[in-house]
Each structure stands twice: as structure tokens, then as C-alpha cells.
Short mmCIF file of C-alpha atoms and ligand atoms in Angstrom, two decimals:
data_model
loop_
_atom_site.label_atom_id
_atom_site.label_comp_id
_atom_site.label_asym_id
_atom_site.label_seq_id
_atom_site.Cartn_x
_atom_site.Cartn_y
_atom_site.Cartn_z
CA MET A 1 -37.77 -5.91 43.59
CA ILE A 2 -40.93 -7.32 41.98
CA LYS A 3 -40.47 -8.52 38.45
CA ILE A 4 -42.47 -6.58 35.88
CA SER A 5 -42.39 -6.88 32.11
CA GLU A 6 -39.34 -5.71 30.28
CA PHE A 7 -41.74 -3.65 28.16
CA ALA A 8 -43.12 -1.73 31.17
CA GLU A 9 -39.60 -1.37 32.54
CA LYS A 10 -38.10 0.11 29.40
CA THR A 11 -40.81 1.82 27.37
CA THR A 12 -41.25 5.56 27.08
CA PRO A 13 -45.01 6.06 26.65
CA TYR A 14 -46.78 8.93 24.89
CA SER A 15 -46.85 11.97 27.12
CA VAL A 16 -49.94 14.18 27.08
CA GLY A 17 -49.88 17.97 27.41
CA GLU A 18 -49.74 19.31 30.95
CA GLN A 19 -52.98 19.47 32.93
CA PRO A 20 -52.42 22.41 35.23
CA ARG A 21 -54.17 22.76 38.60
CA GLU A 22 -53.72 26.48 38.76
CA LYS A 23 -55.80 28.72 36.54
CA LEU A 24 -53.84 29.07 33.35
CA ILE A 25 -55.10 29.83 29.88
CA LYS A 26 -54.85 26.34 28.48
CA LEU A 27 -53.81 26.29 24.83
CA ASN A 28 -51.79 23.08 24.93
CA THR A 29 -54.05 20.11 24.10
CA ASN A 30 -56.21 21.34 21.20
CA GLU A 31 -59.45 21.31 23.14
CA ASN A 32 -62.39 23.38 21.92
CA PRO A 33 -62.87 26.69 23.78
CA TYR A 34 -66.67 26.42 23.48
CA PRO A 35 -68.81 24.17 25.67
CA PRO A 36 -70.60 21.04 24.43
CA ALA A 37 -74.04 21.55 22.87
CA ARG A 38 -76.95 22.21 25.24
CA GLU A 39 -78.48 18.98 23.95
CA CYS A 40 -75.63 17.06 25.63
CA ALA A 41 -76.56 18.46 29.06
CA GLN A 42 -80.20 17.59 28.35
CA ALA A 43 -79.17 14.03 27.48
CA VAL A 44 -77.40 13.76 30.84
CA ALA A 45 -80.42 15.20 32.70
CA ARG A 46 -82.73 12.76 30.98
CA PHE A 47 -80.42 9.78 31.46
CA ASP A 48 -81.97 6.91 33.41
CA MET A 49 -79.38 6.08 36.08
CA THR A 50 -80.85 2.61 36.64
CA ARG A 51 -79.50 1.88 33.15
CA LEU A 52 -76.02 1.87 34.67
CA LYS A 53 -76.62 -1.41 36.50
CA LEU A 54 -76.52 -3.04 33.07
CA TYR A 55 -73.63 -3.25 30.64
CA PRO A 56 -73.82 -0.76 27.75
CA ASP A 57 -75.52 -1.59 24.46
CA LEU A 58 -72.93 -3.80 22.82
CA SER A 59 -74.19 -3.07 19.31
CA LEU A 60 -74.07 0.71 19.93
CA ALA A 61 -77.18 0.69 17.74
CA GLU A 62 -78.42 4.28 18.17
CA LEU A 63 -75.01 5.92 18.08
CA LYS A 64 -73.80 3.88 15.10
CA LYS A 65 -76.98 4.70 13.20
CA ALA A 66 -76.47 8.42 13.85
CA VAL A 67 -72.79 8.28 12.85
CA ALA A 68 -73.66 6.29 9.71
CA GLU A 69 -76.29 8.86 8.72
CA LYS A 70 -73.95 11.76 9.33
CA GLU A 71 -71.15 10.15 7.34
CA ARG A 72 -73.51 8.77 4.65
CA VAL A 73 -72.29 5.21 5.06
CA LYS A 74 -73.87 1.99 6.28
CA GLU A 75 -73.84 1.03 9.95
CA GLU A 76 -71.63 -1.94 9.08
CA ASN A 77 -68.96 0.58 8.07
CA VAL A 78 -68.81 2.18 11.54
CA PHE A 79 -66.60 1.19 14.48
CA VAL A 80 -66.88 3.23 17.70
CA GLY A 81 -64.29 3.28 20.47
CA ASN A 82 -63.15 5.00 23.64
CA GLY A 83 -61.59 8.06 22.00
CA SER A 84 -59.83 7.99 18.66
CA ASP A 85 -56.61 7.08 20.45
CA GLU A 86 -58.13 3.74 21.34
CA VAL A 87 -59.48 3.32 17.82
CA LEU A 88 -55.95 3.98 16.50
CA ALA A 89 -54.45 1.47 18.91
CA PHE A 90 -56.92 -1.22 17.88
CA ALA A 91 -56.27 -0.42 14.22
CA VAL A 92 -52.52 -0.97 14.60
CA ARG A 93 -53.20 -4.39 16.16
CA ALA A 94 -56.01 -5.24 13.75
CA PHE A 95 -54.37 -4.24 10.46
CA PHE A 96 -50.65 -4.84 10.95
CA ASP A 97 -48.51 -7.82 11.84
CA PRO A 98 -45.81 -7.69 14.51
CA GLU A 99 -42.19 -8.17 13.51
CA SER A 100 -43.01 -7.85 9.85
CA ALA A 101 -42.66 -5.10 7.22
CA ALA A 102 -42.76 -1.53 8.50
CA VAL A 103 -45.83 0.66 8.85
CA VAL A 104 -45.03 3.95 7.16
CA PHE A 105 -45.81 7.42 8.49
CA PRO A 106 -44.25 10.90 8.33
CA LYS A 107 -41.51 11.73 10.83
CA ILE A 108 -43.28 14.83 12.07
CA THR A 109 -46.77 13.68 12.97
CA TYR A 110 -48.85 12.57 15.94
CA SER A 111 -46.34 10.98 18.29
CA PHE A 112 -48.73 8.28 19.44
CA TYR A 113 -48.22 6.32 16.18
CA PRO A 114 -44.74 5.02 17.05
CA VAL A 115 -45.90 4.38 20.63
CA TYR A 116 -48.70 2.09 19.46
CA CYS A 117 -46.37 0.34 17.02
CA ASN A 118 -43.95 -0.31 19.88
CA LEU A 119 -46.75 -1.57 22.12
CA PHE A 120 -47.68 -4.20 19.54
CA ASP A 121 -44.14 -4.95 18.29
CA VAL A 122 -45.03 -3.57 14.87
CA ASN A 123 -42.08 -2.18 12.93
CA TYR A 124 -42.41 1.35 11.58
CA MET A 125 -40.57 3.61 9.21
CA CYS A 126 -40.65 7.40 9.46
CA VAL A 127 -40.46 9.35 6.22
CA GLU A 128 -38.83 12.78 6.46
CA ASN A 129 -41.20 15.71 5.99
CA GLU A 130 -40.31 18.23 3.32
CA ARG A 131 -38.43 21.39 4.30
CA ASP A 132 -41.71 23.27 4.64
CA PHE A 133 -43.06 20.47 6.93
CA SER A 134 -45.43 19.22 4.23
CA VAL A 135 -45.77 15.53 3.50
CA ASP A 136 -45.01 14.03 0.09
CA ALA A 137 -47.61 11.30 -0.32
CA GLU A 138 -45.51 9.56 -2.98
CA LYS A 139 -42.92 8.69 -0.32
CA LEU A 140 -45.38 6.97 2.00
CA THR A 141 -45.21 3.49 0.59
CA GLY A 142 -43.13 0.31 0.67
CA GLY A 143 -44.36 -1.11 3.96
CA GLN A 144 -47.33 -3.11 5.19
CA GLY A 145 -49.52 -0.02 5.37
CA VAL A 146 -49.67 3.68 6.21
CA ILE A 147 -50.88 5.98 8.97
CA ILE A 148 -51.41 9.62 8.13
CA ALA A 149 -52.99 12.45 10.09
CA ASN A 150 -54.86 14.75 7.74
CA PRO A 151 -54.72 17.56 8.71
CA ASN A 152 -51.43 16.75 10.38
CA ALA A 153 -50.39 17.46 13.95
CA PRO A 154 -48.41 19.29 15.17
CA THR A 155 -47.76 21.03 11.84
CA SER A 156 -51.44 22.00 11.19
CA LEU A 157 -50.93 21.41 7.44
CA SER A 158 -53.20 19.30 5.29
CA LEU A 159 -52.97 17.31 2.09
CA PRO A 160 -55.62 17.73 -0.60
CA LEU A 161 -57.99 14.84 -1.06
CA GLU A 162 -56.33 13.83 -4.37
CA LYS A 163 -53.17 13.06 -2.41
CA ILE A 164 -55.05 10.81 0.00
CA ALA A 165 -56.54 9.02 -3.03
CA ARG A 166 -53.03 8.68 -4.40
CA LEU A 167 -51.85 7.20 -1.07
CA ALA A 168 -54.60 4.61 -1.26
CA GLU A 169 -53.60 3.82 -4.85
CA ILE A 170 -49.87 3.40 -4.29
CA ASN A 171 -50.57 1.22 -1.24
CA ASP A 172 -53.16 -0.92 -2.96
CA GLY A 173 -54.19 -3.94 -0.91
CA LYS A 174 -52.66 -2.50 2.28
CA PRO A 175 -54.51 -0.55 4.96
CA VAL A 176 -54.12 3.24 4.87
CA ILE A 177 -55.33 4.80 8.12
CA VAL A 178 -56.34 8.46 7.78
CA ASP A 179 -56.55 10.13 11.18
CA GLU A 180 -58.99 13.02 10.75
CA ALA A 181 -59.12 14.31 14.32
CA TYR A 182 -59.02 17.90 13.01
CA ILE A 183 -60.87 17.56 9.71
CA ASP A 184 -63.86 19.69 10.74
CA PHE A 185 -61.59 22.74 11.00
CA ALA A 186 -60.17 22.22 7.52
CA THR A 187 -60.98 24.64 4.71
CA LYS A 188 -58.30 23.44 2.25
CA THR A 189 -59.11 19.73 2.28
CA SER A 190 -62.03 17.49 3.09
CA SER A 191 -62.76 14.11 4.59
CA ALA A 192 -61.52 10.94 2.91
CA VAL A 193 -64.81 9.25 3.83
CA SER A 194 -65.94 10.34 0.35
CA LEU A 195 -63.18 8.11 -1.14
CA LEU A 196 -64.21 4.94 0.65
CA ASN A 197 -66.31 3.50 -2.14
CA ARG A 198 -63.34 3.83 -4.49
CA TYR A 199 -60.61 2.54 -2.16
CA GLU A 200 -61.44 -0.30 0.17
CA ASN A 201 -58.03 -0.08 1.87
CA LEU A 202 -58.86 3.32 3.44
CA ALA A 203 -59.88 3.58 7.10
CA VAL A 204 -60.87 7.05 8.31
CA ILE A 205 -60.77 7.86 12.03
CA LYS A 206 -62.62 10.79 13.61
CA THR A 207 -63.22 12.01 17.13
CA PHE A 208 -65.79 13.75 19.33
CA SER A 209 -62.94 15.45 21.22
CA LYS A 210 -62.29 18.45 19.00
CA SER A 211 -65.13 19.94 16.91
CA TYR A 212 -67.77 18.41 19.25
CA SER A 213 -66.13 19.86 22.39
CA LEU A 214 -66.30 16.45 24.09
CA ALA A 215 -62.66 15.61 24.89
CA GLY A 216 -63.75 14.63 28.40
CA ILE A 217 -66.18 11.97 27.31
CA ARG A 218 -63.72 9.84 25.26
CA CYS A 219 -65.35 8.78 22.04
CA GLY A 220 -63.97 8.31 18.55
CA TYR A 221 -64.88 6.23 15.53
CA MET A 222 -63.64 4.65 12.34
CA ILE A 223 -65.37 4.58 8.98
CA ALA A 224 -64.08 1.74 6.79
CA GLY A 225 -65.02 -1.25 4.69
CA LYS A 226 -66.70 -4.25 6.33
CA ARG A 227 -63.53 -6.35 6.38
CA LEU A 228 -61.55 -3.70 8.26
CA VAL A 229 -64.42 -2.99 10.68
CA LYS A 230 -64.68 -6.71 11.43
CA ALA A 231 -60.95 -6.84 12.21
CA MET A 232 -61.42 -3.90 14.60
CA GLU A 233 -64.25 -5.71 16.39
CA THR A 234 -62.09 -8.81 16.77
CA VAL A 235 -59.33 -6.83 18.45
CA ARG A 236 -61.80 -4.91 20.64
CA ASP A 237 -63.38 -8.17 21.79
CA CYS A 238 -59.96 -9.46 22.78
CA PHE A 239 -59.47 -6.43 25.00
CA ASN A 240 -62.68 -4.82 26.28
CA SER A 241 -66.12 -5.67 24.92
CA TYR A 242 -67.66 -2.45 26.20
CA PRO A 243 -65.28 0.46 25.59
CA VAL A 244 -68.12 2.97 25.04
CA ASP A 245 -70.25 3.40 28.16
CA SER A 246 -74.03 4.00 28.18
CA LEU A 247 -73.87 7.65 29.16
CA CYS A 248 -71.21 8.36 26.54
CA GLN A 249 -73.41 6.82 23.85
CA LYS A 250 -76.30 9.14 24.78
CA ILE A 251 -74.13 12.28 24.98
CA CYS A 252 -72.49 11.67 21.61
CA LEU A 253 -75.84 10.90 20.03
CA ALA A 254 -77.15 14.25 21.29
CA ALA A 255 -74.02 15.99 20.02
CA ILE A 256 -74.42 14.64 16.49
CA LYS A 257 -77.93 16.04 16.39
CA ALA A 258 -76.74 19.54 17.37
CA GLU A 259 -75.15 20.04 13.98
CA LYS A 260 -75.93 23.76 13.67
CA TYR A 261 -74.35 24.59 17.04
CA HIS A 262 -71.12 22.78 16.17
CA ALA A 263 -70.94 24.42 12.77
CA GLU A 264 -71.18 27.82 14.49
CA CYS A 265 -68.47 26.98 17.03
CA THR A 266 -66.22 25.63 14.28
CA GLU A 267 -66.70 28.77 12.24
CA LYS A 268 -65.77 30.90 15.26
CA VAL A 269 -62.59 28.86 15.79
CA ILE A 270 -61.66 29.20 12.10
CA ASN A 271 -62.26 32.97 12.14
CA THR A 272 -60.16 33.36 15.28
CA ARG A 273 -57.42 31.20 13.76
CA GLU A 274 -57.18 33.32 10.63
CA LYS A 275 -57.20 36.54 12.65
CA VAL A 276 -54.38 35.33 14.90
CA ILE A 277 -52.33 34.11 11.92
CA ARG A 278 -52.65 37.54 10.28
CA GLU A 279 -51.63 39.27 13.51
CA LEU A 280 -48.64 36.98 14.09
CA ARG A 281 -47.42 37.52 10.52
CA LYS A 282 -47.87 41.26 10.85
CA ARG A 283 -45.49 41.06 13.79
CA GLY A 284 -42.97 39.12 11.70
CA LYS A 285 -43.58 35.84 13.48
CA THR A 286 -43.39 32.66 11.38
CA VAL A 287 -46.58 30.62 11.58
CA LEU A 288 -47.68 27.87 9.22
CA ASP A 289 -50.99 27.97 7.36
CA SER A 290 -53.39 26.04 9.58
CA ASP A 291 -56.19 23.71 8.58
CA THR A 292 -56.82 22.74 12.23
CA ASN A 293 -57.79 24.28 15.58
CA PHE A 294 -54.16 24.97 16.46
CA LEU A 295 -51.19 26.94 15.17
CA PHE A 296 -47.59 25.89 14.65
CA VAL A 297 -45.60 28.96 15.55
CA LYS A 298 -41.86 29.53 15.38
CA GLY A 299 -40.27 30.35 18.72
CA GLY A 300 -39.69 27.10 20.67
CA GLU A 301 -38.76 26.74 24.31
CA SER A 302 -38.23 30.43 24.98
CA ASP A 303 -41.79 31.26 23.86
CA TYR A 304 -43.16 28.32 25.82
CA LEU A 305 -41.45 29.45 29.04
CA LYS A 306 -42.24 33.12 28.57
CA LEU A 307 -45.92 32.35 27.97
CA LYS A 308 -46.11 29.96 30.90
CA GLU A 309 -44.71 32.59 33.20
CA LYS A 310 -47.56 34.83 32.06
CA GLY A 311 -50.18 32.20 32.72
CA ILE A 312 -50.56 30.79 29.21
CA LEU A 313 -49.84 27.17 28.51
CA VAL A 314 -48.88 26.11 24.97
CA ARG A 315 -47.27 22.86 23.82
CA TRP A 316 -43.56 22.61 23.15
CA PHE A 317 -42.05 19.35 21.89
CA ASP A 318 -38.39 18.84 22.70
CA SER A 319 -37.74 16.68 19.66
CA ASP A 320 -35.85 16.92 16.40
CA GLY A 321 -37.44 18.99 13.67
CA VAL A 322 -40.03 20.71 15.87
CA ARG A 323 -37.94 22.04 18.75
CA GLU A 324 -37.96 25.55 17.26
CA TYR A 325 -41.77 25.72 17.32
CA THR A 326 -44.68 25.80 19.72
CA ARG A 327 -48.10 24.34 19.06
CA VAL A 328 -50.81 26.74 20.14
CA THR A 329 -54.47 25.74 20.40
CA VAL A 330 -56.90 28.26 18.95
CA GLY A 331 -58.91 29.32 21.99
CA SER A 332 -61.62 31.95 22.30
CA ASP A 333 -60.97 35.47 20.99
CA GLU A 334 -60.26 36.62 24.56
CA GLU A 335 -57.77 33.81 25.17
CA MET A 336 -56.00 34.53 21.90
CA ASP A 337 -55.83 38.24 22.69
CA ALA A 338 -54.14 37.28 25.96
CA TYR A 339 -51.74 35.01 24.04
CA LEU A 340 -50.84 37.77 21.60
CA ALA A 341 -50.38 40.27 24.40
CA ALA A 342 -48.14 37.88 26.34
CA LEU A 343 -45.96 37.15 23.32
N1 LIG B 401 -55.17 12.05 16.48
C1 LIG B 401 -54.54 13.23 16.57
C2 LIG B 401 -53.76 13.72 15.40
C3 LIG B 401 -54.61 13.97 17.77
O1 LIG B 401 -53.95 15.13 17.87
C4 LIG B 401 -55.37 13.47 18.84
C5 LIG B 401 -55.51 14.26 20.12
N2 LIG B 401 -54.40 14.27 20.92
C6 LIG B 401 -55.99 12.23 18.70
C7 LIG B 401 -55.89 11.56 17.50
C8 LIG B 401 -56.72 11.58 19.83
O2 LIG B 401 -57.91 12.17 20.14
P1 LIG B 401 -58.97 11.48 21.08
O3 LIG B 401 -58.37 10.23 21.67
O4 LIG B 401 -59.29 12.50 22.10
O5 LIG B 401 -60.14 11.15 20.21
#
């Protein structure tokens, strides 16, 4: 048998939601039910294919400028990567030391955080969520830094901005990564980018995968102080100098400019979400308040299997604390009607 690394031999990696071949209603990976903006297709049509013989623009000048304008920060505060998962991975390597104090995050959160910590030999400590699945910010301290998803997945709950400020305060001098993959669907909280000039230890990560309907293109970014961005660039340049390809840069640039379209799609998702929550509660089903494009609904494996049999795929995590629940992406009104009917 060929020798491979002990790590590859023994590690359990993150496992993504199923990607079915048959035609199921897919409510398991929090994709947007609406297509990317028309401007994205136009950007592809206009794209000069001869450009692909060259490596992509290393400085990501146009895209960074657009992100900086949208976020009202300077370009030097922007780091762009191949999906926010990659940005998260680089952040763990860039901000935290291996075999040192623990990185702190809630127990029930995005399950890629422990996977990245393991990959880079970074210790981590999981803090129990409260009984209602919420996160007590005061408990997320005492390590070499923090990762928090706000709004959180898979619970769909969010912390108010004051609590994120508090997290930055109680972890002064240590990086606090705020993963805002779902922030555009939030109505009860808002982005921590607005806190960056007060707390230089904050690093906010966002993605084009959810509210921009571009999960297939793989692009995410971080907004942070210059020192943290520089650390990210160092790690990137030790791994892959060009993680964001030329076509991706053009498509995301076009997407940013189609602000009105995305606001409309987001509003539709939020309206559908609230309608489905009301309907589920009317039927006596327990569902958490959601500040995301998904719902956390009581009724674990049995719901998952029943729905799958009826052609609807939702996410069920067979792990402690969440086994009794399913995570259901908010799809189109038609898809959600089918979900409710199948339940
Ligand atoms: N953070 C959270 C909380 C997520 O749920 C996801 C999507 N699975 C990501 C980050 C990664 O998103 P992407 O890599 O598509 O940008």
C-alpha cells in the first residue's frame, strides 16, 4: 500500500449537502432560488476569451474597487478569494498559531470551522449554545481569537451588532472573524463592517454565493484592517497566487453593479421565509426565527427521509444538539408550497 499522510488517512473532512442527479427540489445547501443578474450573463457574453491565455489580474483591481465602494472601505481593506470557504481557511492559517491557545467558536455553528482548525493544527474550543440555540457573546473569549457566523448556521439566529462589538472588545488584540455569509437576508442585525473603524481586530467575511446567486462561481471576500489583509495575502501567496480567475472577476463585478435586482430577490426570499414560518407555526411545528435564507425546523431524520421520498431535499445533520432538526433553504414560493405540502 502506498504511504500517504497520516492526516489524509485519518481526517474526516467537511461534508457538503447532497448534489442529486435526479430532479429533486433542492433545499439543502442554501442556494438562492433566483438566477444571477442579467448583467452577469452580459459580462460572460462580452468576455474576451483570448484573455484566458494570461493569468488573472493579480491585484484584482476592478473587483476590489467595486467591493470597496460597496462596503465603503478602502481597497487596502479588501481581500478576495475563491469562495468564502477559502477566505476562512486562509484566515485560520493567517491569524492563528498551530498548537497554541484555542480558537473559540460556538458548538452549534458552521461545521467547517473545526475542519480548518484541524487542517492547520490549530486548537479550538467549542462553547455550548444556550438552550434556545442562541450564542452568549460573553462566553466567546479566553483563546487566541474567535470565529462567529452572524447570522449563524444552521440555527438561522443572529446576534445584534452591539454583541459583535462586545466580542471585539472582550477579545481585544486578538482576531475576531465574523462570517457574514447570510447577512444580506438579516432584518434583525446588520453587518459588522460598520464597526471596523472602532475595532481593528474584526475581520468580516462575505460571499457572492447566497444573496448574489453565484454559488457556482466561487467568490468571497474579507473586509479588515490593513495588517489582517496583509496576513491573508501572505498565506494566499504561499498557496495559490491566483485563486480568483479572470471570468469570475468580471461576473462578480457585474453582479455588484446589479444592486437593485439583488435587493428585489433578497426581499422575495425574506417574504417567502416569513410566510413559511407563519405557516409552520400555524401547524404547530417548531421553527426558529430566521435572519437567513434558511429555516431551522424541528423534526430531524424522519422529516428528512419523508421529504426526500417526496422529491424534496433538505439538510439533516446527524450530530449532537441538532439531530432533532432539519435545515431548510428558503426556495421560491412554488418550492416552499411543495415543501409544506410534502410535510
Ligand atoms: N459560511 C457559512 C456560515 C456558510 O453556510 C457557507 C456556505 N456553506 C460558507 C461560509 C461558504 O460559502 P462559500 O464558500 O460558497 O462562499
